[in-house]
């Protein structure tokens, strides 16, 4: 199930910012759009896509991961084919809406929930391995998309990408994917139930308690972690979407930007593995706080960047920040709030993330147009991250008033 979940992340690439960005100039020139119009279509499409995702969580809770993911794969492949036929701002807006809703929204959301039903004690490690799929996609997919565009044009490229999505995922859903380990005679972590119960008593994280969505959203821990995730979505989407322009403004070549992205992906992959291991052994709050602090530090380095090597440091800092935060937050949802309503809970998270990611590129582009520089938006990004980082260091597991729950080590 771990490689299946990794594949689920990989196939979302045609709708991810790092996948779409390769085709931006071709889309703009074909449709005769300005850069601001292209960014506006992307923002509106992404913002509209954020709204239905919470309902995807409800459908997942009702029909199960296998059925929900199969439908999402079929629709996402169709969205890729539809994208190849856009011919105006309106149809581009529709294409962006479907790509962002079904790929980075729905499929990424469902993939993110898969391992929560298969792991408990080892969930952090499993999530860390799954997140390596994201880093691998960031490193390799833009190169593949560029090759497709150069050899087949952007329209045929999206048709090919849709067929690839169907070809890779539909056989997996039919022959390999299962909702829970009980369906194949296994248990959480593959351990006997008596061992699971003993380890749950001594775990560093809360025991199995199921909170409803209404209970969860009232908890300060949920609001802080969602706020941190939203900042990562907004800031990193803005940086990646505008990366070539940012590097050009600082007199650096496009090759420096692609090198920065390679370092970003490698450091993110490495930190995902480390943070997943750490999440099974230490309080999540420490990693959440450090991750956000690294994000602010990386943005400051990007603001002051003047050389190729400084760009590589930016990639190292931002990739490590993303890997550390996602490694800590990935297993947190099931451990803090239970599995019964995890679809609705993580649906709310994904809605917030997608909405924030829609704002990042538009804010960066607007400030660039108004001030002829990205400096002010980068300063703002760094400043708003620091107070959330301070709050993240104080995140603790919820205290259950209905049943006993163990506090996280080092928490009150």
XYZ file of C-alpha atoms in Angstrom:
412
model
C 0.000 0.000 0.000
C 2.941 2.366 0.497
C 4.051 2.265 -3.173
C 0.393 2.444 -4.233
C -0.015 5.644 -2.188
C 3.211 7.017 -3.716
C 1.885 6.314 -7.201
C -1.334 8.106 -6.284
C 0.703 11.241 -5.562
C 2.807 10.903 -8.711
C -0.156 10.808 -11.109
C -1.505 14.113 -9.753
C 1.439 15.883 -11.452
C -0.480 17.134 -14.555
C -2.530 19.313 -12.195
C 0.243 20.303 -9.793
C 1.858 23.726 -10.068
C 5.255 22.235 -10.983
C 3.565 20.255 -13.771
C 1.372 23.040 -15.138
C 4.187 25.628 -15.048
C 5.990 23.885 -17.929
C 3.034 24.628 -20.228
C 2.321 28.182 -19.004
C 4.047 30.055 -21.820
C 2.568 27.762 -24.476
C -0.923 28.251 -23.050
C -0.461 32.003 -22.865
C 0.807 32.334 -26.430
C -1.796 29.984 -27.935
C -4.705 31.725 -26.211
C -3.188 35.222 -26.579
C -3.373 35.927 -22.851
C -1.337 38.288 -20.703
C 0.624 36.897 -17.789
C -1.811 38.445 -15.332
C -4.771 36.862 -17.162
C -3.084 33.458 -17.037
C -2.400 33.869 -13.300
C -5.987 35.006 -12.761
C -7.366 31.902 -14.486
C -5.099 29.718 -12.361
C -6.115 31.486 -9.151
C -9.845 31.351 -9.859
C -9.712 27.742 -11.009
C -7.784 26.703 -7.904
C -9.974 28.751 -5.564
C -13.165 27.240 -6.981
C -11.602 23.776 -6.735
C -11.104 24.218 -2.991
C -14.822 24.341 -2.257
C -15.943 20.782 -3.167
C -13.020 18.929 -1.590
C -14.561 18.757 1.874
C -17.477 16.873 0.302
C -14.990 14.423 -1.195
C -14.032 13.604 2.378
C -17.658 12.826 3.201
C -17.904 10.566 0.144
C -14.715 8.796 1.171
C -16.104 8.133 4.644
C -19.314 6.814 3.079
C -18.125 4.757 0.090
C -14.528 3.955 1.028
C -11.158 4.842 -0.449
C -11.158 2.290 -3.257
C -14.403 3.386 -4.892
C -13.690 7.097 -4.361
C -10.164 6.884 -5.776
C -11.266 4.872 -8.818
C -13.859 7.483 -9.759
C -11.329 10.281 -9.181
C -8.769 8.595 -11.459
C -11.293 8.237 -14.278
C -12.380 11.870 -13.980
C -8.843 13.251 -13.653
C -7.688 11.462 -16.799
C -10.691 12.985 -18.556
C -9.768 16.434 -17.227
C -6.299 16.085 -18.803
C -7.856 15.227 -22.166
C -10.262 18.173 -21.837
C -7.344 20.513 -21.122
C -5.918 19.697 -24.538
C -9.006 21.299 -26.132
C -9.032 24.706 -24.394
C -9.434 27.657 -26.756
C -10.310 30.663 -24.574
C -9.933 32.174 -21.114
C -13.235 30.574 -20.057
C -12.315 27.060 -21.151
C -8.859 27.483 -19.602
C -10.513 28.465 -16.323
C -12.665 25.316 -16.515
C -9.608 23.184 -17.268
C -7.659 24.630 -14.332
C -10.675 24.066 -12.072
C -10.942 20.384 -13.027
C -7.191 19.738 -12.953
C -6.771 21.332 -9.528
C -9.936 19.772 -8.068
C -9.315 16.223 -9.260
C -5.496 16.032 -9.100
C -3.806 18.038 -6.309
C -7.190 18.209 -4.584
C -9.027 14.893 -4.697
C -6.365 12.336 -5.685
C -3.695 13.825 -3.419
C -6.227 13.941 -0.586
C -7.262 10.316 -1.037
C -3.641 9.193 -1.317
C -2.858 11.081 1.861
C -5.567 9.174 3.726
C -4.668 5.704 2.477
C -1.902 4.854 4.921
C -3.875 6.061 7.951
C -6.030 2.945 7.591
C -3.023 0.591 7.371
C -0.558 1.929 9.954
C -0.588 3.257 13.504
C 2.749 2.744 15.259
C 4.672 2.997 11.974
C 2.445 5.648 10.387
C 5.095 8.372 10.549
C 7.679 6.243 8.784
C 5.159 5.096 6.162
C 4.024 8.688 5.523
C 7.633 9.807 5.201
C 8.241 7.195 2.510
C 5.026 8.192 0.713
C 6.081 11.828 0.655
C 9.251 10.828 -1.194
C 6.894 10.313 -4.131
C 6.079 14.026 -4.040
C 9.745 14.964 -4.027
C 10.449 12.568 -6.875
C 7.624 14.081 -8.894
C 8.948 17.606 -8.337
C 12.410 16.515 -9.494
C 11.437 14.432 -12.539
C 7.996 15.444 -13.813
C 8.922 18.933 -15.144
C 11.696 17.314 -17.211
C 9.254 14.747 -18.616
C 6.593 17.393 -19.321
C 9.165 19.543 -21.107
C 10.181 16.569 -23.269
C 6.534 15.865 -24.103
C 5.908 19.484 -25.047
C 8.974 19.671 -27.273
C 8.148 16.442 -29.121
C 4.339 16.453 -29.220
C 3.164 19.997 -28.474
C 1.223 20.999 -25.388
C -2.179 19.812 -26.629
C -1.123 16.251 -27.434
C 0.972 16.212 -24.266
C -2.118 16.567 -22.108
C -3.883 13.791 -24.002
C -0.867 11.550 -23.391
C -0.825 12.510 -19.708
C -4.504 11.586 -19.347
C -3.870 8.167 -20.886
C -0.887 7.670 -18.570
C -3.050 8.437 -15.530
C -5.607 5.825 -16.588
C -2.986 3.242 -17.566
C -1.056 3.487 -14.304
C -3.843 3.807 -11.764
C -6.862 1.831 -12.988
C -5.119 -1.591 -12.930
C -3.769 -0.756 -9.474
C -7.239 0.107 -8.186
C -8.664 -3.090 -9.665
C -6.029 -5.615 -8.573
C -4.040 -4.149 -5.667
C -5.890 -1.450 -3.745
C -7.864 -2.379 -0.624
C -9.546 -0.089 1.882
C -8.332 -1.697 5.109
C -5.938 -4.473 6.191
C -8.883 -6.477 7.543
C -10.056 -7.034 3.960
C -7.015 -9.222 3.318
C -6.736 -10.798 6.758
C -4.143 -8.355 8.109
C -4.075 -5.817 10.947
C -2.665 -2.312 11.532
C 1.129 -2.342 11.076
C 0.872 -6.052 10.254
C 1.113 -6.845 13.969
C -1.033 -9.180 16.123
C -3.822 -7.292 17.898
C -2.417 -7.974 21.369
C 0.903 -6.361 20.377
C -0.943 -3.381 18.904
C -2.826 -2.864 22.163
C 0.369 -3.061 24.246
C 2.180 -0.598 22.002
C -0.760 1.821 21.937
C -0.446 2.135 25.698
C 3.205 3.179 25.480
C 3.114 5.203 22.258
C 4.333 8.777 22.122
C 1.037 9.766 20.508
C -2.609 9.596 21.606
C -4.476 6.311 21.583
C -7.344 5.680 19.183
C -10.055 8.272 19.774
C -12.520 9.348 17.098
C -13.534 13.005 17.061
C -16.189 14.450 14.779
C -15.394 17.277 12.380
C -17.302 19.771 14.534
C -15.272 18.767 17.599
C -12.015 18.851 15.699
C -12.354 22.325 14.164
C -12.858 23.807 17.630
C -9.476 22.523 18.794
C -6.547 24.945 18.777
C -4.173 22.188 17.642
C -6.221 21.675 14.470
C -6.360 25.385 13.656
C -2.613 25.882 14.144
C -1.589 22.861 12.057
C -4.032 23.788 9.288
C -2.720 27.352 9.387
C 0.843 26.122 8.990
C -0.126 23.816 6.126
C -1.941 26.697 4.442
C 1.155 28.880 4.675
C 3.293 26.188 3.063
C 0.734 25.822 0.255
C 0.471 29.556 -0.383
C 4.159 30.438 -0.132
C 5.701 27.481 -1.962
C 3.097 27.625 -4.745
C 3.851 31.330 -5.202
C 7.608 30.715 -5.258
C 7.471 27.777 -7.692
C 4.969 29.480 -10.011
C 7.143 32.635 -10.145
C 10.547 30.984 -9.769
C 12.006 31.776 -13.206
C 10.892 35.380 -12.935
C 12.351 35.720 -9.412
C 15.720 34.375 -10.570
C 15.751 36.618 -13.653
C 15.060 39.667 -11.464
C 18.207 38.810 -9.513
C 20.312 38.426 -12.647
C 20.478 34.633 -12.427
C 20.030 32.159 -15.250
C 17.077 29.815 -15.631
C 19.480 26.921 -15.094
C 20.028 28.226 -11.556
C 16.288 28.038 -10.951
C 16.080 24.441 -12.171
C 19.122 23.538 -10.036
C 17.385 25.097 -7.034
C 14.316 22.920 -7.698
C 16.481 19.804 -7.881
C 18.037 20.612 -4.502
C 14.560 21.378 -3.159
C 13.275 17.958 -4.241
C 16.302 16.031 -2.939
C 16.307 17.740 0.458
C 12.544 17.326 0.744
C 12.820 13.590 0.032
C 15.614 13.113 2.548
C 13.852 15.102 5.258
C 10.580 13.254 4.643
C 12.283 9.983 5.525
C 13.977 11.452 8.581
C 10.899 13.276 9.855
C 8.680 10.234 9.353
C 11.027 8.240 11.590
C 11.117 11.086 14.121
C 7.311 11.408 14.118
C 7.030 7.866 15.467
C 9.305 8.723 18.396
C 9.048 12.404 19.352
C 6.334 15.051 19.821
C 5.017 16.478 16.556
C 5.053 20.054 17.898
C 8.843 20.360 17.795
C 9.048 19.369 14.122
C 6.088 21.551 13.159
C 7.698 24.604 14.752
C 11.143 23.945 13.274
C 9.615 23.318 9.838
C 7.855 26.687 9.819
C 10.967 28.431 11.110
C 12.992 26.908 8.252
C 10.327 28.106 5.803
C 10.700 31.705 7.010
C 14.507 31.372 6.888
C 14.386 30.042 3.321
C 12.223 32.967 2.203
C 14.697 35.427 3.748
C 17.562 33.735 1.863
C 15.504 33.948 -1.340
C 14.973 37.663 -0.707
C 18.726 38.243 -0.271
C 19.865 35.799 -2.993
C 22.430 37.138 -5.461
C 24.321 34.040 -6.653
C 23.811 30.513 -7.949
C 25.097 28.950 -4.727
C 22.762 31.015 -2.589
C 19.927 29.703 -4.751
C 20.970 26.161 -3.887
C 20.868 27.063 -0.189
C 17.325 28.371 -0.719
C 16.362 25.021 -2.238
C 17.939 23.171 0.696
C 16.108 25.270 3.293
C 12.701 25.224 1.609
C 12.876 21.500 0.806
C 13.932 20.635 4.349
C 11.154 22.819 5.730
C 8.491 21.145 3.610
C 9.802 17.649 4.349
C 9.977 18.227 8.091
C 6.508 19.782 8.360
C 4.749 17.217 6.168
C 6.508 14.364 7.955
C 5.244 15.634 11.298
C 1.727 16.579 10.206
C 0.984 13.544 7.987
C 0.477 11.004 10.793
C -0.905 13.616 13.195
C -4.462 13.608 11.860
C -5.223 9.958 12.586
C -3.272 9.966 15.838
C -4.837 13.125 17.255
C -8.382 12.901 15.917
C -9.016 9.234 15.023
C -9.933 7.462 11.787
C -13.723 7.331 11.821
C -14.197 10.873 10.440
C -10.749 11.361 8.932
C -12.206 11.942 5.458
C -14.143 15.013 6.572
C -11.284 16.258 8.766
C -8.612 15.977 6.095
C -11.103 17.237 3.540
C -11.275 20.474 5.523
C -7.463 20.567 5.564
C -7.219 19.981 1.815
C -9.846 22.660 1.129
C -7.772 25.161 3.104
C -4.544 24.108 1.363
C -5.991 24.361 -2.140
C -7.571 27.743 -1.370
C -4.269 29.075 -0.015
C -2.344 27.737 -2.996
C -4.670 29.686 -5.291
C -3.760 32.967 -3.614
C 0.028 32.618 -3.627
C 0.808 33.088 -7.345
C -1.762 35.859 -7.719
C -0.425 37.798 -4.712
C 3.163 37.431 -5.913
C 2.305 38.460 -9.468
C 0.201 41.427 -8.360
C 2.901 42.775 -6.046
C 5.473 42.290 -8.818
C 3.325 44.306 -11.241
C 2.699 47.085 -8.697
C 6.218 47.462 -7.294
C 8.349 45.978 -10.089
C 9.849 43.640 -7.482
C 9.036 40.490 -5.499
C 10.761 41.858 -2.382
C 7.677 43.105 -0.538
C 5.683 39.904 -0.952
C 8.672 37.814 0.182
C 9.046 40.006 3.268
C 5.344 39.545 4.015
C 5.593 35.773 3.567
C 8.475 35.574 6.053
C 6.766 37.804 8.627
C 3.429 35.964 8.705
C 5.185 32.601 9.100
C 7.022 33.404 12.334
C 4.023 33.787 14.715
C 2.489 30.571 13.378
C 5.827 28.842 14.020
C 5.731 30.044 17.628
C 2.221 28.635 18.064
C 3.226 25.336 16.431
C 5.837 24.715 19.130
C 2.956 24.698 21.646
C 0.675 22.239 19.816
C -0.494 19.383 22.057
C -2.817 16.415 21.510
C -6.498 16.958 22.335
C -7.585 15.886 25.808
C -10.562 13.558 25.418
C -13.412 14.183 27.866
C -15.239 11.030 26.766
C -12.464 8.440 27.180
C -8.935 8.378 28.585
C -6.230 9.576 26.235
C -2.496 9.620 26.761
C -0.734 12.963 26.452
C 2.108 13.268 24.020
C 5.534 13.036 25.544
C 6.640 16.444 26.692
C 3.049 17.839 26.556
C 0.706 18.905 29.307
